């Protein structure tokens, strides 16, 4: 993957001594640019903001938007509800502070799209459901949509031969009393990068998110079941039908609910494509951006 450097990095939230940053990528010679906010994947258990795909960064100049890639606190040291508090605070910061931070007239922070990959796609869908006012458009990319869905309720093999760590190896990262962190490193240097595969093997997503065993606790996070009540803004959904890290039925259920409620949806479901289908340097998706810019 090509090296990608942000134009600015700022802290949008501080919790105790923990600072939570965002990277900002700016278009050249553009005034009143809209914002696309992106959240990384990793099951809410691992990952960091610098995993943003090249096409998302390249689109800043091609389409003239401000791109923001934000970290958030990771489970199980915080619950999924606390992670979503970070999302809400991030969006609040963008709407209230970004124009002043970047200079008058450069950005129109009221024109907001939210996107994210995998668990970041899940956070994107939460933002589409519950943020008020809603984003103009959302782009969930091979998203998790239901921690109690069939895929996450049964043991899954390690995708693409990735390492499957033991509980003993993951013990320090499974400790709910350990200090929270807002990003993690990459394999093989950082053992926490094995958390997602551990979760798949042990079928413990809801447990690690802190919502297992109580339907009232988990209900807000079963996306397709909330769309009728809360609605979603226009949605571009991308999910390969051969995904081994998040079963495509997770997106199928959400797509069905959106259409059943009369929502606006473009569902791209490429045949034979796995997780990370958009991560190569040469990946482009004009269809996605044409949809998104229509609503920004």
mmCIF file of C-alpha atoms in Angstrom:
data_model
loop_
_atom_site.group_PDB
_atom_site.id
_atom_site.type_symbol
_atom_site.label_atom_id
_atom_site.label_comp_id
_atom_site.label_asym_id
_atom_site.label_seq_id
_atom_site.Cartn_x
_atom_site.Cartn_y
_atom_site.Cartn_z
ATOM 1 C CA UNK A 1 0.000 0.000 0.000
ATOM 2 C CA UNK A 2 1.340 3.466 -0.866
ATOM 3 C CA UNK A 3 2.464 5.755 1.920
ATOM 4 C CA UNK A 4 -0.290 8.189 2.841
ATOM 5 C CA UNK A 5 0.458 11.283 4.915
ATOM 6 C CA UNK A 6 -2.198 13.578 6.439
ATOM 7 C CA UNK A 7 -2.046 17.352 6.132
ATOM 8 C CA UNK A 8 -3.030 17.811 9.778
ATOM 9 C CA UNK A 9 -3.430 15.609 12.846
ATOM 10 C CA UNK A 10 -5.503 16.947 15.737
ATOM 11 C CA UNK A 11 -6.893 15.577 18.981
ATOM 12 C CA UNK A 12 -10.687 15.659 18.933
ATOM 13 C CA UNK A 13 -11.265 14.153 22.381
ATOM 14 C CA UNK A 14 -9.395 13.490 25.624
ATOM 15 C CA UNK A 15 -10.542 10.878 28.160
ATOM 16 C CA UNK A 16 -8.427 11.085 31.308
ATOM 17 C CA UNK A 17 -4.865 11.012 29.978
ATOM 18 C CA UNK A 18 -5.875 9.321 26.691
ATOM 19 C CA UNK A 19 -5.869 11.557 23.628
ATOM 20 C CA UNK A 20 -7.922 10.445 20.623
ATOM 21 C CA UNK A 21 -6.698 11.890 17.302
ATOM 22 C CA UNK A 22 -7.952 12.331 13.776
ATOM 23 C CA UNK A 23 -5.994 12.770 10.542
ATOM 24 C CA UNK A 24 -7.150 15.438 8.090
ATOM 25 C CA UNK A 25 -6.483 15.302 4.340
ATOM 26 C CA UNK A 26 -7.142 18.546 2.486
ATOM 27 C CA UNK A 27 -7.963 19.272 -1.166
ATOM 28 C CA UNK A 28 -6.010 21.942 -3.019
ATOM 29 C CA UNK A 29 -7.685 25.110 -4.258
ATOM 30 C CA UNK A 30 -11.165 24.109 -3.113
ATOM 31 C CA UNK A 31 -13.504 26.331 -1.109
ATOM 32 C CA UNK A 32 -16.398 25.166 1.090
ATOM 33 C CA UNK A 33 -15.420 21.527 0.627
ATOM 34 C CA UNK A 34 -17.679 18.815 2.062
ATOM 35 C CA UNK A 35 -16.334 16.297 4.593
ATOM 36 C CA UNK A 36 -16.053 12.520 4.397
ATOM 37 C CA UNK A 37 -15.327 11.049 7.826
ATOM 38 C CA UNK A 38 -13.907 7.501 7.841
ATOM 39 C CA UNK A 39 -13.533 4.942 10.658
ATOM 40 C CA UNK A 40 -11.164 1.966 10.514
ATOM 41 C CA UNK A 41 -12.072 -1.677 11.002
ATOM 42 C CA UNK A 42 -10.830 -4.361 13.361
ATOM 43 C CA UNK A 43 -13.995 -5.461 15.133
ATOM 44 C CA UNK A 44 -13.738 -2.426 17.472
ATOM 45 C CA UNK A 45 -10.948 -4.541 19.022
ATOM 46 C CA UNK A 46 -7.869 -3.454 17.070
ATOM 47 C CA UNK A 47 -6.719 -1.151 14.268
ATOM 48 C CA UNK A 48 -5.839 2.484 13.726
ATOM 49 C CA UNK A 49 -6.675 5.475 11.607
ATOM 50 C CA UNK A 50 -3.699 5.141 9.219
ATOM 51 C CA UNK A 51 -5.224 2.040 7.586
ATOM 52 C CA UNK A 52 -7.334 4.250 5.321
ATOM 53 C CA UNK A 53 -7.335 2.924 1.750
ATOM 54 C CA UNK A 54 -5.424 4.814 -0.965
ATOM 55 C CA UNK A 55 -8.489 5.555 -3.115
ATOM 56 C CA UNK A 56 -10.155 7.358 -0.217
ATOM 57 C CA UNK A 57 -7.129 9.610 0.211
ATOM 58 C CA UNK A 58 -6.710 10.083 -3.563
ATOM 59 C CA UNK A 59 -10.360 11.114 -3.869
ATOM 60 C CA UNK A 60 -9.597 14.247 -1.861
ATOM 61 C CA UNK A 61 -8.024 15.866 -4.915
ATOM 62 C CA UNK A 62 -10.173 14.125 -7.522
ATOM 63 C CA UNK A 63 -13.535 15.000 -5.957
ATOM 64 C CA UNK A 64 -12.644 17.978 -3.761
ATOM 65 C CA UNK A 65 -13.648 16.809 -0.295
ATOM 66 C CA UNK A 66 -11.927 16.985 3.077
ATOM 67 C CA UNK A 67 -11.186 13.458 4.293
ATOM 68 C CA UNK A 68 -10.913 12.706 8.001
ATOM 69 C CA UNK A 69 -9.735 9.391 9.417
ATOM 70 C CA UNK A 70 -10.404 9.126 13.151
ATOM 71 C CA UNK A 71 -9.304 6.790 15.904
ATOM 72 C CA UNK A 72 -11.639 5.667 18.708
ATOM 73 C CA UNK A 73 -11.278 3.681 21.914
ATOM 74 C CA UNK A 74 -11.085 -0.079 21.563
ATOM 75 C CA UNK A 75 -13.111 -2.850 23.211
ATOM 76 C CA UNK A 76 -13.160 -4.769 25.509
ATOM 77 C CA UNK A 77 -11.593 -2.088 27.706
ATOM 78 C CA UNK A 78 -14.598 0.049 26.767
ATOM 79 C CA UNK A 79 -18.063 -1.039 25.646
ATOM 80 C CA UNK A 80 -19.549 -0.562 22.194
ATOM 81 C CA UNK A 81 -21.677 2.212 23.687
ATOM 82 C CA UNK A 82 -18.547 4.084 24.782
ATOM 83 C CA UNK A 83 -17.023 3.618 21.326
ATOM 84 C CA UNK A 84 -20.135 5.215 19.849
ATOM 85 C CA UNK A 85 -19.734 8.118 22.283
ATOM 86 C CA UNK A 86 -16.370 8.721 20.591
ATOM 87 C CA UNK A 87 -18.105 8.715 17.197
ATOM 88 C CA UNK A 88 -20.660 11.246 18.405
ATOM 89 C CA UNK A 89 -17.949 13.451 19.903
ATOM 90 C CA UNK A 90 -15.916 13.213 16.693
ATOM 91 C CA UNK A 91 -18.854 14.366 14.569
ATOM 92 C CA UNK A 92 -19.642 17.121 17.076
ATOM 93 C CA UNK A 93 -16.021 18.313 16.884
ATOM 94 C CA UNK A 94 -16.129 18.369 13.084
ATOM 95 C CA UNK A 95 -19.377 20.289 12.964
ATOM 96 C CA UNK A 96 -18.453 22.779 15.682
ATOM 97 C CA UNK A 97 -14.694 23.247 15.339
ATOM 98 C CA UNK A 98 -13.365 22.214 11.939
ATOM 99 C CA UNK A 99 -14.123 25.417 10.032
ATOM 100 C CA UNK A 100 -12.361 27.539 12.625
ATOM 101 C CA UNK A 101 -9.464 25.089 12.846
ATOM 102 C CA UNK A 102 -8.809 24.985 9.093
ATOM 103 C CA UNK A 103 -9.616 28.574 8.256
ATOM 104 C CA UNK A 104 -12.726 30.363 7.143
ATOM 105 C CA UNK A 105 -14.208 29.212 3.855
ATOM 106 C CA UNK A 106 -12.086 26.103 3.280
ATOM 107 C CA UNK A 107 -14.592 23.559 4.543
ATOM 108 C CA UNK A 108 -18.361 23.343 4.861
ATOM 109 C CA UNK A 109 -18.624 20.970 7.816
ATOM 110 C CA UNK A 110 -22.416 20.909 7.568
ATOM 111 C CA UNK A 111 -22.021 18.781 4.393
ATOM 112 C CA UNK A 112 -20.991 15.512 6.021
ATOM 113 C CA UNK A 113 -20.680 11.942 4.796
ATOM 114 C CA UNK A 114 -19.654 9.128 7.131
ATOM 115 C CA UNK A 115 -17.877 5.996 5.961
ATOM 116 C CA UNK A 116 -15.922 3.111 7.414
ATOM 117 C CA UNK A 117 -14.717 -0.399 6.720
ATOM 118 C CA UNK A 118 -15.811 -3.539 8.589
ATOM 119 C CA UNK A 119 -16.309 -2.413 12.219
ATOM 120 C CA UNK A 120 -15.902 1.125 10.898
ATOM 121 C CA UNK A 121 -18.849 0.371 8.630
ATOM 122 C CA UNK A 122 -20.789 -0.608 11.734
ATOM 123 C CA UNK A 123 -19.970 2.767 13.311
ATOM 124 C CA UNK A 124 -21.042 4.390 10.046
ATOM 125 C CA UNK A 125 -24.446 2.713 10.297
ATOM 126 C CA UNK A 126 -24.801 3.766 13.950
ATOM 127 C CA UNK A 127 -24.106 7.354 12.901
ATOM 128 C CA UNK A 128 -26.730 7.061 10.170
ATOM 129 C CA UNK A 129 -29.298 5.746 12.641
ATOM 130 C CA UNK A 130 -28.728 7.833 15.737
ATOM 131 C CA UNK A 131 -26.785 11.054 14.998
ATOM 132 C CA UNK A 132 -28.996 14.145 14.900
ATOM 133 C CA UNK A 133 -28.910 15.782 12.430
ATOM 134 C CA UNK A 134 -28.088 12.773 10.305
ATOM 135 C CA UNK A 135 -25.130 12.766 7.905
ATOM 136 C CA UNK A 136 -26.101 13.633 4.334
ATOM 137 C CA UNK A 137 -24.973 10.200 3.101
ATOM 138 C CA UNK A 138 -23.277 7.113 4.551
ATOM 139 C CA UNK A 139 -20.871 4.611 2.972
ATOM 140 C CA UNK A 140 -20.597 1.369 4.988
ATOM 141 C CA UNK A 141 -17.907 -0.857 3.453
ATOM 142 C CA UNK A 142 -18.184 -4.631 4.153
ATOM 143 C CA UNK A 143 -19.713 -3.683 7.525
ATOM 144 C CA UNK A 144 -20.490 -5.618 10.645
ATOM 145 C CA UNK A 145 -24.228 -5.070 11.150
ATOM 146 C CA UNK A 146 -25.298 -7.487 13.893
ATOM 147 C CA UNK A 147 -23.060 -8.846 16.693
ATOM 148 C CA UNK A 148 -25.624 -11.617 17.241
ATOM 149 C CA UNK A 149 -25.932 -12.549 13.579
ATOM 150 C CA UNK A 150 -25.255 -16.113 12.480
ATOM 151 C CA UNK A 151 -21.736 -15.342 11.267
ATOM 152 C CA UNK A 152 -20.628 -14.031 14.664
ATOM 153 C CA UNK A 153 -22.532 -16.592 16.710
ATOM 154 C CA UNK A 154 -20.546 -19.577 15.482
ATOM 155 C CA UNK A 155 -16.817 -20.241 15.338
ATOM 156 C CA UNK A 156 -15.186 -19.098 12.103
ATOM 157 C CA UNK A 157 -11.822 -20.192 10.658
ATOM 158 C CA UNK A 158 -8.993 -17.698 10.394
ATOM 159 C CA UNK A 159 -9.534 -15.675 7.184
ATOM 160 C CA UNK A 160 -6.839 -16.161 4.543
ATOM 161 C CA UNK A 161 -4.640 -18.195 6.839
ATOM 162 C CA UNK A 162 -4.158 -15.425 9.407
ATOM 163 C CA UNK A 163 -2.733 -16.430 12.765
ATOM 164 C CA UNK A 164 -5.243 -17.675 15.351
ATOM 165 C CA UNK A 165 -3.954 -16.775 18.822
ATOM 166 C CA UNK A 166 -4.799 -18.621 22.019
ATOM 167 C CA UNK A 167 -6.672 -17.115 24.951
ATOM 168 C CA UNK A 168 -3.414 -17.087 26.900
ATOM 169 C CA UNK A 169 -1.721 -15.045 24.172
ATOM 170 C CA UNK A 170 -4.626 -12.590 24.133
ATOM 171 C CA UNK A 171 -5.060 -12.397 27.920
ATOM 172 C CA UNK A 172 -3.506 -8.945 28.373
ATOM 173 C CA UNK A 173 -5.712 -7.538 25.613
ATOM 174 C CA UNK A 174 -8.835 -9.268 26.953
ATOM 175 C CA UNK A 175 -8.416 -7.687 30.399
ATOM 176 C CA UNK A 176 -11.390 -5.319 30.730
ATOM 177 C CA UNK A 177 -9.640 -3.529 33.586
ATOM 178 C CA UNK A 178 -6.590 -2.623 31.512
ATOM 179 C CA UNK A 179 -6.218 1.048 30.532
ATOM 180 C CA UNK A 180 -8.176 1.883 27.362
ATOM 181 C CA UNK A 181 -6.276 2.557 24.153
ATOM 182 C CA UNK A 182 -7.401 4.398 21.019
ATOM 183 C CA UNK A 183 -5.374 2.556 18.381
ATOM 184 C CA UNK A 184 -3.212 -0.514 17.965
ATOM 185 C CA UNK A 185 -0.301 -1.505 15.777
ATOM 186 C CA UNK A 186 -0.124 -3.952 12.920
ATOM 187 C CA UNK A 187 0.861 -7.586 12.594
ATOM 188 C CA UNK A 188 3.250 -9.104 13.398
ATOM 189 C CA UNK A 189 4.735 -6.431 15.670
ATOM 190 C CA UNK A 190 1.611 -5.872 17.779
ATOM 191 C CA UNK A 191 -0.015 -9.017 19.253
ATOM 192 C CA UNK A 192 -3.294 -7.112 19.591
ATOM 193 C CA UNK A 193 -3.596 -7.370 15.810
ATOM 194 C CA UNK A 194 -4.660 -10.984 16.426
ATOM 195 C CA UNK A 195 -7.758 -9.998 18.406
ATOM 196 C CA UNK A 196 -10.167 -10.107 15.468
ATOM 197 C CA UNK A 197 -9.234 -13.645 14.452
ATOM 198 C CA UNK A 198 -9.419 -14.697 18.114
ATOM 199 C CA UNK A 199 -12.946 -13.242 18.265
ATOM 200 C CA UNK A 200 -13.994 -15.124 15.123
ATOM 201 C CA UNK A 201 -12.692 -18.432 16.446
ATOM 202 C CA UNK A 202 -14.331 -18.006 19.862
ATOM 203 C CA UNK A 203 -17.562 -16.381 18.525
ATOM 204 C CA UNK A 204 -17.382 -13.716 21.244
ATOM 205 C CA UNK A 205 -18.110 -10.420 19.460
ATOM 206 C CA UNK A 206 -21.121 -9.419 21.597
ATOM 207 C CA UNK A 207 -19.274 -10.455 24.764
ATOM 208 C CA UNK A 208 -16.195 -8.403 23.873
ATOM 209 C CA UNK A 209 -18.439 -5.436 23.077
ATOM 210 C CA UNK A 210 -20.037 -5.690 26.516
ATOM 211 C CA UNK A 211 -23.573 -6.452 25.302
ATOM 212 C CA UNK A 212 -23.869 -10.241 25.602
ATOM 213 C CA UNK A 213 -26.712 -11.865 27.492
ATOM 214 C CA UNK A 214 -29.187 -8.971 27.599
ATOM 215 C CA UNK A 215 -31.437 -8.224 24.633
ATOM 216 C CA UNK A 216 -32.079 -4.654 25.798
ATOM 217 C CA UNK A 217 -28.325 -3.986 25.844
ATOM 218 C CA UNK A 218 -27.634 -5.408 22.397
ATOM 219 C CA UNK A 219 -30.832 -4.224 20.651
ATOM 220 C CA UNK A 220 -29.501 -0.780 19.584
ATOM 221 C CA UNK A 221 -26.618 -2.490 17.763
ATOM 222 C CA UNK A 222 -28.639 -4.907 15.611
ATOM 223 C CA UNK A 223 -28.814 -2.505 12.692
ATOM 224 C CA UNK A 224 -31.446 -4.006 10.398
ATOM 225 C CA UNK A 225 -33.943 -4.161 13.269
ATOM 226 C CA UNK A 226 -33.635 -0.407 13.954
ATOM 227 C CA UNK A 227 -34.011 0.989 10.455
ATOM 228 C CA UNK A 228 -37.817 1.069 10.460
ATOM 229 C CA UNK A 229 -37.847 3.229 13.612
ATOM 230 C CA UNK A 230 -34.860 5.492 12.997
ATOM 231 C CA UNK A 231 -34.266 5.468 9.242
ATOM 232 C CA UNK A 232 -30.993 5.931 7.395
ATOM 233 C CA UNK A 233 -29.775 8.672 5.058
ATOM 234 C CA UNK A 234 -28.910 7.732 1.464
ATOM 235 C CA UNK A 235 -26.620 4.711 1.710
ATOM 236 C CA UNK A 236 -23.934 3.263 -0.547
ATOM 237 C CA UNK A 237 -23.235 -0.273 0.666
ATOM 238 C CA UNK A 238 -20.224 -2.258 -0.586
ATOM 239 C CA UNK A 239 -19.692 -5.910 0.378
ATOM 240 C CA UNK A 240 -18.115 -8.782 -1.566
ATOM 241 C CA UNK A 241 -20.106 -12.014 -1.615
ATOM 242 C CA UNK A 242 -17.036 -14.138 -0.715
ATOM 243 C CA UNK A 243 -16.128 -12.222 2.443
ATOM 244 C CA UNK A 244 -14.481 -14.505 5.015
ATOM 245 C CA UNK A 245 -14.135 -11.889 7.774
ATOM 246 C CA UNK A 246 -17.713 -10.516 7.803
ATOM 247 C CA UNK A 247 -20.390 -12.689 6.206
ATOM 248 C CA UNK A 248 -22.154 -10.888 3.351
ATOM 249 C CA UNK A 249 -25.525 -11.796 4.883
ATOM 250 C CA UNK A 250 -24.813 -9.039 7.415
ATOM 251 C CA UNK A 251 -25.138 -6.471 4.612
ATOM 252 C CA UNK A 252 -27.922 -8.363 2.848
ATOM 253 C CA UNK A 253 -30.138 -7.965 5.926
ATOM 254 C CA UNK A 254 -29.495 -4.227 6.121
ATOM 255 C CA UNK A 255 -30.074 -3.770 2.387
ATOM 256 C CA UNK A 256 -33.391 -5.572 2.667
ATOM 257 C CA UNK A 257 -34.467 -3.424 5.599
ATOM 258 C CA UNK A 258 -33.527 -0.178 3.820
ATOM 259 C CA UNK A 259 -35.461 -1.113 0.694
ATOM 260 C CA UNK A 260 -38.366 -2.427 2.746
ATOM 261 C CA UNK A 261 -38.639 0.950 4.447
ATOM 262 C CA UNK A 262 -38.426 2.868 1.170
ATOM 263 C CA UNK A 263 -34.914 4.198 1.796
ATOM 264 C CA UNK A 264 -32.345 5.272 -0.783
ATOM 265 C CA UNK A 265 -29.752 2.552 -1.374
ATOM 266 C CA UNK A 266 -27.049 1.606 -3.838
ATOM 267 C CA UNK A 267 -25.811 -1.910 -2.996
ATOM 268 C CA UNK A 268 -22.595 -3.021 -4.709
ATOM 269 C CA UNK A 269 -22.080 -6.738 -4.040
ATOM 270 C CA UNK A 270 -19.128 -7.853 -6.206
ATOM 271 C CA UNK A 271 -19.005 -11.575 -6.928
ATOM 272 C CA UNK A 272 -16.046 -13.546 -5.594
ATOM 273 C CA UNK A 273 -14.564 -10.634 -3.639
ATOM 274 C CA UNK A 274 -13.295 -11.041 -0.073
ATOM 275 C CA UNK A 275 -12.697 -8.617 2.783
ATOM 276 C CA UNK A 276 -10.283 -5.735 2.008
ATOM 277 C CA UNK A 277 -11.439 -5.748 -1.617
ATOM 278 C CA UNK A 278 -10.754 -1.983 -1.804
ATOM 279 C CA UNK A 279 -7.277 -1.832 -0.244
ATOM 280 C CA UNK A 280 -4.988 -2.128 -3.280
ATOM 281 C CA UNK A 281 -3.261 0.955 -4.696
ATOM 282 C CA UNK A 282 -5.021 0.625 -8.064
ATOM 283 C CA UNK A 283 -8.568 0.272 -6.697
ATOM 284 C CA UNK A 284 -10.973 2.967 -7.892
ATOM 285 C CA UNK A 285 -14.736 3.345 -7.486
ATOM 286 C CA UNK A 286 -16.213 6.217 -9.467
ATOM 287 C CA UNK A 287 -19.696 4.766 -9.044
ATOM 288 C CA UNK A 288 -19.386 5.108 -5.260
ATOM 289 C CA UNK A 289 -18.215 8.714 -5.425
ATOM 290 C CA UNK A 290 -20.808 9.714 -8.007
ATOM 291 C CA UNK A 291 -23.485 8.497 -5.581
ATOM 292 C CA UNK A 292 -21.894 10.195 -2.568
ATOM 293 C CA UNK A 293 -21.276 13.577 -4.219
ATOM 294 C CA UNK A 294 -24.890 13.633 -5.428
ATOM 295 C CA UNK A 295 -25.961 14.046 -1.788
ATOM 296 C CA UNK A 296 -23.121 16.286 -0.560
#
